[in-house]
Structure formats: C-alpha cells, structure tokens
Amino acid sequence: AGDIKAGRAKASACAACHGIDGISKLPEAPNLAGQTEEYLVKALNDFRSGERKNEMMSMMAKTLSDADVANLAAYYHSLGKQ
Amino acid sequence: AGDIKAGRAKASACAACHGIDGISKLPEAPNLAGQTEEYLVKALNDFRSGERKNEMMSMMAKTLSDADVANLAAYYHSLGKQ
C-alpha cells in the first residue's frame, strides 16, 4: 500500500478540485475521502493509460509515477469515515 | 434532480457491489455514499454510452433509463455525510 504522508504532500496538486480533505470543491469533481484504494488506483491508472479520458485528469495523471498513484490512493482512502 | 425514493428502489440492483448504504462491498467497487450527483450521473451515462467500459457496469448501465440514472444519483448522493 502507499505512503499516506507522501500522498498528502502530492495531493496539494489535487486539492483545488478534490480538496485536501477529499471533499469535492467542484460539481464535476468527485469526492475522494474514504474511497476504496483499489478504485482510486484503477481510476488514476486509467487516466494515465488513456483508458479513461478527462481533459483535466488526463493531463494531471500523466505527471504521476506509480508511487505517486499508490500514495495518493492511500492518502485519500485514509480520509474516510467508512 | 432525481427522486430519492425511486432511486432507493432501483438501487437494489446495485446493492450487491455498492451496498444499499453506498459503502463498497467489493474492493474494486467504489463507495457511492455522498458522492456528488453530477459525477454519479456522468459515470452512469459514460457506462451507458460506452465512453467508459467495465464488464459489470457496462451491462448494468444499459438497463437504466435517464430517470433511473437521475434517481440513483440522487439516492446515493443523499447517503452522504458530506
């Protein structure tokens, strides 16, 4: 699993739309707080591979390494009340 | 916006993986509780149109009407603590 602290640092790039608290700041941006780690990793990898397309996310995801993906997934999952 | 009561009834078809409470019952299934309505509608419509592909969801989404999509989005959004 990823490193939550490293994920939090990386999440500064995501915070504008998803919030550092994982609560959506934009109607089209999903909440991420407490989301399942496996789903978060799959979503980020699909944006990286182009399996999933979104103007913003395709651009953002391409900057991420495998470790970033794991760390971000661990971080946002850790914010959950679930 | 959708009809939460109608959405709850329709959600019986989703509950196996997503839970009637919107908490994931399978590692690859995302939590839906409290997710933003716009994101839920977009996700379901993308699975219906084929913009997004997933073995299970592509099949499930094809059975849904526009009203079902709106109602399901309203229902699962309404479960949120956010």
PDB file of C-alpha atoms in Angstrom:
ATOM      1  CA  ALA A   1       0.000   0.000   0.000  1.00  0.00           C
ATOM      2  CA  GLY A   2       1.038   3.603  -0.441  1.00  0.00           C
ATOM      3  CA  ASP A   3       2.590   6.093   1.947  1.00  0.00           C
ATOM      4  CA  ILE A   4      -0.103   8.353   3.363  1.00  0.00           C
ATOM      5  CA  LYS A   5       2.283  11.189   4.278  1.00  0.00           C
ATOM      6  CA  ALA A   6       3.833  11.252   0.813  1.00  0.00           C
ATOM      7  CA  GLY A   7       0.338  11.079  -0.635  1.00  0.00           C
ATOM      8  CA  ARG A   8      -0.742  14.083   1.356  1.00  0.00           C
ATOM      9  CA  ALA A   9       2.152  16.127   0.024  1.00  0.00           C
ATOM     10  CA  LYS A  10       1.377  15.094  -3.543  1.00  0.00           C
ATOM     11  CA  ALA A  11      -2.343  15.851  -3.000  1.00  0.00           C
ATOM     12  CA  SER A  12      -1.620  19.575  -2.955  1.00  0.00           C
ATOM     13  CA  ALA A  13      -1.858  19.261  -6.738  1.00  0.00           C
ATOM     14  CA  CYS A  14      -5.309  17.682  -6.465  1.00  0.00           C
ATOM     15  CA  ALA A  15      -6.709  19.909  -3.738  1.00  0.00           C
ATOM     16  CA  ALA A  16      -8.079  22.631  -5.998  1.00  0.00           C
ATOM     17  CA  CYS A  17     -10.829  20.339  -7.323  1.00  0.00           C
ATOM     18  CA  HIS A  18     -10.911  17.408  -4.888  1.00  0.00           C
ATOM     19  CA  GLY A  19      -9.971  19.248  -1.685  1.00  0.00           C
ATOM     20  CA  ILE A  20      -7.105  18.326   0.594  1.00  0.00           C
ATOM     21  CA  ASP A  21      -9.937  16.834   2.697  1.00  0.00           C
ATOM     22  CA  GLY A  22     -11.197  14.786  -0.253  1.00  0.00           C
ATOM     23  CA  ILE A  23     -14.500  16.670  -0.376  1.00  0.00           C
ATOM     24  CA  SER A  24     -15.309  17.894  -3.881  1.00  0.00           C
ATOM     25  CA  LYS A  25     -14.797  21.606  -4.469  1.00  0.00           C
ATOM     26  CA  LEU A  26     -16.314  21.483  -7.980  1.00  0.00           C
ATOM     27  CA  PRO A  27     -19.618  19.856  -9.020  1.00  0.00           C
ATOM     28  CA  GLU A  28     -17.937  17.684 -11.636  1.00  0.00           C
ATOM     29  CA  ALA A  29     -15.118  16.582  -9.331  1.00  0.00           C
ATOM     30  CA  PRO A  30     -15.931  13.518  -7.238  1.00  0.00           C
ATOM     31  CA  ASN A  31     -15.427  13.260  -3.507  1.00  0.00           C
ATOM     32  CA  LEU A  32     -12.360  11.101  -2.799  1.00  0.00           C
ATOM     33  CA  ALA A  33     -12.434  10.910   1.016  1.00  0.00           C
ATOM     34  CA  GLY A  34     -12.626   7.276   2.096  1.00  0.00           C
ATOM     35  CA  GLN A  35     -12.887   5.960  -1.457  1.00  0.00           C
ATOM     36  CA  THR A  36     -11.621   2.381  -1.830  1.00  0.00           C
ATOM     37  CA  GLU A  37      -7.882   2.295  -2.556  1.00  0.00           C
ATOM     38  CA  GLU A  38      -8.206  -0.212  -5.409  1.00  0.00           C
ATOM     39  CA  TYR A  39     -10.750   2.020  -7.171  1.00  0.00           C
ATOM     40  CA  LEU A  40      -8.578   5.130  -6.772  1.00  0.00           C
ATOM     41  CA  VAL A  41      -5.512   3.321  -8.165  1.00  0.00           C
ATOM     42  CA  LYS A  42      -7.541   1.985 -11.107  1.00  0.00           C
ATOM     43  CA  ALA A  43      -9.022   5.414 -11.868  1.00  0.00           C
ATOM     44  CA  LEU A  44      -5.617   7.133 -11.829  1.00  0.00           C
ATOM     45  CA  ASN A  45      -4.024   4.389 -13.942  1.00  0.00           C
ATOM     46  CA  ASP A  46      -6.897   4.523 -16.438  1.00  0.00           C
ATOM     47  CA  PHE A  47      -6.398   8.289 -16.809  1.00  0.00           C
ATOM     48  CA  ARG A  48      -2.652   7.700 -17.233  1.00  0.00           C
ATOM     49  CA  SER A  49      -3.158   4.996 -19.880  1.00  0.00           C
ATOM     50  CA  GLY A  50      -5.952   6.862 -21.661  1.00  0.00           C
ATOM     51  CA  GLU A  51      -8.442   4.076 -20.891  1.00  0.00           C
ATOM     52  CA  ARG A  52     -10.384   6.898 -19.255  1.00  0.00           C
ATOM     53  CA  LYS A  53     -10.377  10.405 -20.730  1.00  0.00           C
ATOM     54  CA  ASN A  54     -10.970  13.692 -18.968  1.00  0.00           C
ATOM     55  CA  GLU A  55      -9.460  16.973 -20.034  1.00  0.00           C
ATOM     56  CA  MET A  56      -8.071  17.802 -16.612  1.00  0.00           C
ATOM     57  CA  MET A  57      -7.384  14.352 -15.223  1.00  0.00           C
ATOM     58  CA  SER A  58      -5.626  13.010 -18.317  1.00  0.00           C
ATOM     59  CA  MET A  59      -3.167  15.909 -18.019  1.00  0.00           C
ATOM     60  CA  MET A  60      -2.716  15.600 -14.247  1.00  0.00           C
ATOM     61  CA  ALA A  61      -2.373  11.827 -14.191  1.00  0.00           C
ATOM     62  CA  LYS A  62       0.416  11.845 -16.780  1.00  0.00           C
ATOM     63  CA  THR A  63       2.640  13.653 -14.249  1.00  0.00           C
ATOM     64  CA  LEU A  64       2.253  10.847 -11.697  1.00  0.00           C
ATOM     65  CA  SER A  65       4.618   7.944 -11.016  1.00  0.00           C
ATOM     66  CA  ASP A  66       3.437   4.524  -9.836  1.00  0.00           C
ATOM     67  CA  ALA A  67       4.473   5.512  -6.312  1.00  0.00           C
ATOM     68  CA  ASP A  68       2.506   8.763  -6.528  1.00  0.00           C
ATOM     69  CA  VAL A  69      -0.585   6.805  -7.562  1.00  0.00           C
ATOM     70  CA  ALA A  70      -0.214   4.379  -4.640  1.00  0.00           C
ATOM     71  CA  ASN A  71       0.474   7.205  -2.167  1.00  0.00           C
ATOM     72  CA  LEU A  72      -2.436   9.352  -3.343  1.00  0.00           C
ATOM     73  CA  ALA A  73      -4.797   6.370  -3.167  1.00  0.00           C
ATOM     74  CA  ALA A  74      -3.615   5.581   0.362  1.00  0.00           C
ATOM     75  CA  TYR A  75      -3.959   9.213   1.422  1.00  0.00           C
ATOM     76  CA  TYR A  76      -7.456   9.869   0.117  1.00  0.00           C
ATOM     77  CA  HIS A  77      -8.653   6.451   1.324  1.00  0.00           C
ATOM     78  CA  SER A  78      -7.355   7.274   4.786  1.00  0.00           C
ATOM     79  CA  LEU A  79      -9.663  10.321   4.996  1.00  0.00           C
ATOM     80  CA  GLY A  80     -12.737   8.174   5.004  1.00  0.00           C
ATOM     81  CA  LYS A  81     -15.293   7.827   7.777  1.00  0.00           C
ATOM     82  CA  GLN A  82     -16.234   4.453   6.219  1.00  0.00           C
TER      83      GLN A  82
ATOM     84  CA  ALA B   1     -32.797  16.348  -9.608  1.00  0.00           C
ATOM     85  CA  GLY B   2     -33.815  12.728  -9.189  1.00  0.00           C
ATOM     86  CA  ASP B   3     -36.318  11.076  -6.916  1.00  0.00           C
ATOM     87  CA  ILE B   4     -34.522   9.606  -3.918  1.00  0.00           C
ATOM     88  CA  LYS B   5     -37.277   7.085  -3.087  1.00  0.00           C
ATOM     89  CA  ALA B   6     -37.374   5.767  -6.658  1.00  0.00           C
ATOM     90  CA  GLY B   7     -33.578   5.691  -6.631  1.00  0.00           C
ATOM     91  CA  ARG B   8     -33.553   3.583  -3.494  1.00  0.00           C
ATOM     92  CA  ALA B   9     -35.849   1.043  -5.095  1.00  0.00           C
ATOM     93  CA  LYS B  10     -33.693   0.879  -8.216  1.00  0.00           C
ATOM     94  CA  ALA B  11     -30.533   0.610  -6.074  1.00  0.00           C
ATOM     95  CA  SER B  12     -31.481  -2.924  -5.072  1.00  0.00           C
ATOM     96  CA  ALA B  13     -29.788  -3.866  -8.366  1.00  0.00           C
ATOM     97  CA  CYS B  14     -26.597  -2.047  -7.328  1.00  0.00           C
ATOM     98  CA  ALA B  15     -26.509  -3.149  -3.704  1.00  0.00           C
ATOM     99  CA  ALA B  16     -24.573  -6.367  -4.232  1.00  0.00           C
ATOM    100  CA  CYS B  17     -21.385  -4.457  -5.081  1.00  0.00           C
ATOM    101  CA  HIS B  18     -22.034  -0.897  -3.922  1.00  0.00           C
ATOM    102  CA  GLY B  19     -24.245  -1.626  -0.901  1.00  0.00           C
ATOM    103  CA  ILE B  20     -27.692  -0.201  -0.314  1.00  0.00           C
ATOM    104  CA  ASP B  21     -25.777   2.087   2.069  1.00  0.00           C
ATOM    105  CA  GLY B  22     -23.353   3.112  -0.672  1.00  0.00           C
ATOM    106  CA  ILE B  23     -20.393   1.534   1.103  1.00  0.00           C
ATOM    107  CA  SER B  24     -18.392  -0.705  -1.201  1.00  0.00           C
ATOM    108  CA  LYS B  25     -18.893  -4.449  -0.699  1.00  0.00           C
ATOM    109  CA  LEU B  26     -16.147  -5.385  -3.180  1.00  0.00           C
ATOM    110  CA  PRO B  27     -12.595  -3.981  -3.352  1.00  0.00           C
ATOM    111  CA  GLU B  28     -12.984  -2.912  -6.978  1.00  0.00           C
ATOM    112  CA  ALA B  29     -16.399  -1.300  -6.426  1.00  0.00           C
ATOM    113  CA  PRO B  30     -16.240   2.330  -5.319  1.00  0.00           C
ATOM    114  CA  ASN B  31     -18.109   3.797  -2.368  1.00  0.00           C
ATOM    115  CA  LEU B  32     -21.067   5.843  -3.647  1.00  0.00           C
ATOM    116  CA  ALA B  33     -22.436   7.275  -0.381  1.00  0.00           C
ATOM    117  CA  GLY B  34     -22.440  11.072  -0.577  1.00  0.00           C
ATOM    118  CA  GLN B  35     -20.742  11.157  -3.965  1.00  0.00           C
ATOM    119  CA  THR B  36     -21.536  14.329  -5.968  1.00  0.00           C
ATOM    120  CA  GLU B  37     -24.706  13.894  -8.055  1.00  0.00           C
ATOM    121  CA  GLU B  38     -23.147  15.337 -11.220  1.00  0.00           C
ATOM    122  CA  TYR B  39     -20.270  12.832 -11.023  1.00  0.00           C
ATOM    123  CA  LEU B  40     -22.642   9.885 -10.490  1.00  0.00           C
ATOM    124  CA  VAL B  41     -24.815  10.920 -13.451  1.00  0.00           C
ATOM    125  CA  LYS B  42     -21.723  11.348 -15.668  1.00  0.00           C
ATOM    126  CA  ALA B  43     -20.293   7.970 -14.626  1.00  0.00           C
ATOM    127  CA  LEU B  44     -23.559   6.116 -15.311  1.00  0.00           C
ATOM    128  CA  ASN B  45     -24.049   7.899 -18.646  1.00  0.00           C
ATOM    129  CA  ASP B  46     -20.457   7.146 -19.672  1.00  0.00           C
ATOM    130  CA  PHE B  47     -21.019   3.442 -18.944  1.00  0.00           C
ATOM    131  CA  ARG B  48     -24.294   3.599 -20.927  1.00  0.00           C
ATOM    132  CA  SER B  49     -22.633   5.304 -23.912  1.00  0.00           C
ATOM    133  CA  GLY B  50     -19.507   3.158 -23.786  1.00  0.00           C
ATOM    134  CA  GLU B  51     -17.305   6.194 -23.074  1.00  0.00           C
ATOM    135  CA  ARG B  52     -16.328   4.217 -20.006  1.00  0.00           C
ATOM    136  CA  LYS B  53     -16.003   0.445 -20.109  1.00  0.00           C
ATOM    137  CA  ASN B  54     -16.337  -2.041 -17.290  1.00  0.00           C
ATOM    138  CA  GLU B  55     -17.559  -5.594 -17.705  1.00  0.00           C
ATOM    139  CA  MET B  56     -20.180  -5.324 -14.981  1.00  0.00           C
ATOM    140  CA  MET B  57     -21.123  -1.658 -15.191  1.00  0.00           C
ATOM    141  CA  SER B  58     -21.479  -1.559 -18.983  1.00  0.00           C
ATOM    142  CA  MET B  59     -24.045  -4.349 -18.705  1.00  0.00           C
ATOM    143  CA  MET B  60     -25.864  -2.826 -15.710  1.00  0.00           C
ATOM    144  CA  ALA B  61     -25.959   0.718 -17.038  1.00  0.00           C
ATOM    145  CA  LYS B  62     -27.552  -0.368 -20.315  1.00  0.00           C
ATOM    146  CA  THR B  63     -30.679  -1.382 -18.397  1.00  0.00           C
ATOM    147  CA  LEU B  64     -31.111   2.132 -16.970  1.00  0.00           C
ATOM    148  CA  SER B  65     -33.366   4.915 -18.237  1.00  0.00           C
ATOM    149  CA  ASP B  66     -32.497   8.605 -17.907  1.00  0.00           C
ATOM    150  CA  ALA B  67     -34.874   8.777 -14.942  1.00  0.00           C
ATOM    151  CA  ASP B  68     -33.192   5.774 -13.306  1.00  0.00           C
ATOM    152  CA  VAL B  69     -29.812   7.496 -13.661  1.00  0.00           C
ATOM    153  CA  ALA B  70     -31.099  10.719 -12.089  1.00  0.00           C
ATOM    154  CA  ASN B  71     -32.871   8.839  -9.300  1.00  0.00           C
ATOM    155  CA  LEU B  72     -29.881   6.617  -8.484  1.00  0.00           C
ATOM    156  CA  ALA B  73     -27.573   9.639  -8.408  1.00  0.00           C
ATOM    157  CA  ALA B  74     -29.968  11.472  -6.079  1.00  0.00           C
ATOM    158  CA  TYR B  75     -30.296   8.414  -3.826  1.00  0.00           C
ATOM    159  CA  TYR B  76     -26.613   7.609  -3.412  1.00  0.00           C
ATOM    160  CA  HIS B  77     -25.739  11.312  -3.043  1.00  0.00           C
ATOM    161  CA  SER B  78     -28.317  11.585  -0.279  1.00  0.00           C
ATOM    162  CA  LEU B  79     -26.477   8.945   1.793  1.00  0.00           C
ATOM    163  CA  GLY B  80     -23.525  11.214   2.252  1.00  0.00           C
ATOM    164  CA  LYS B  81     -22.183  12.609   5.496  1.00  0.00           C
ATOM    165  CA  GLN B  82     -20.518  15.325   3.407  1.00  0.00           C
TER     166      GLN B  82
END
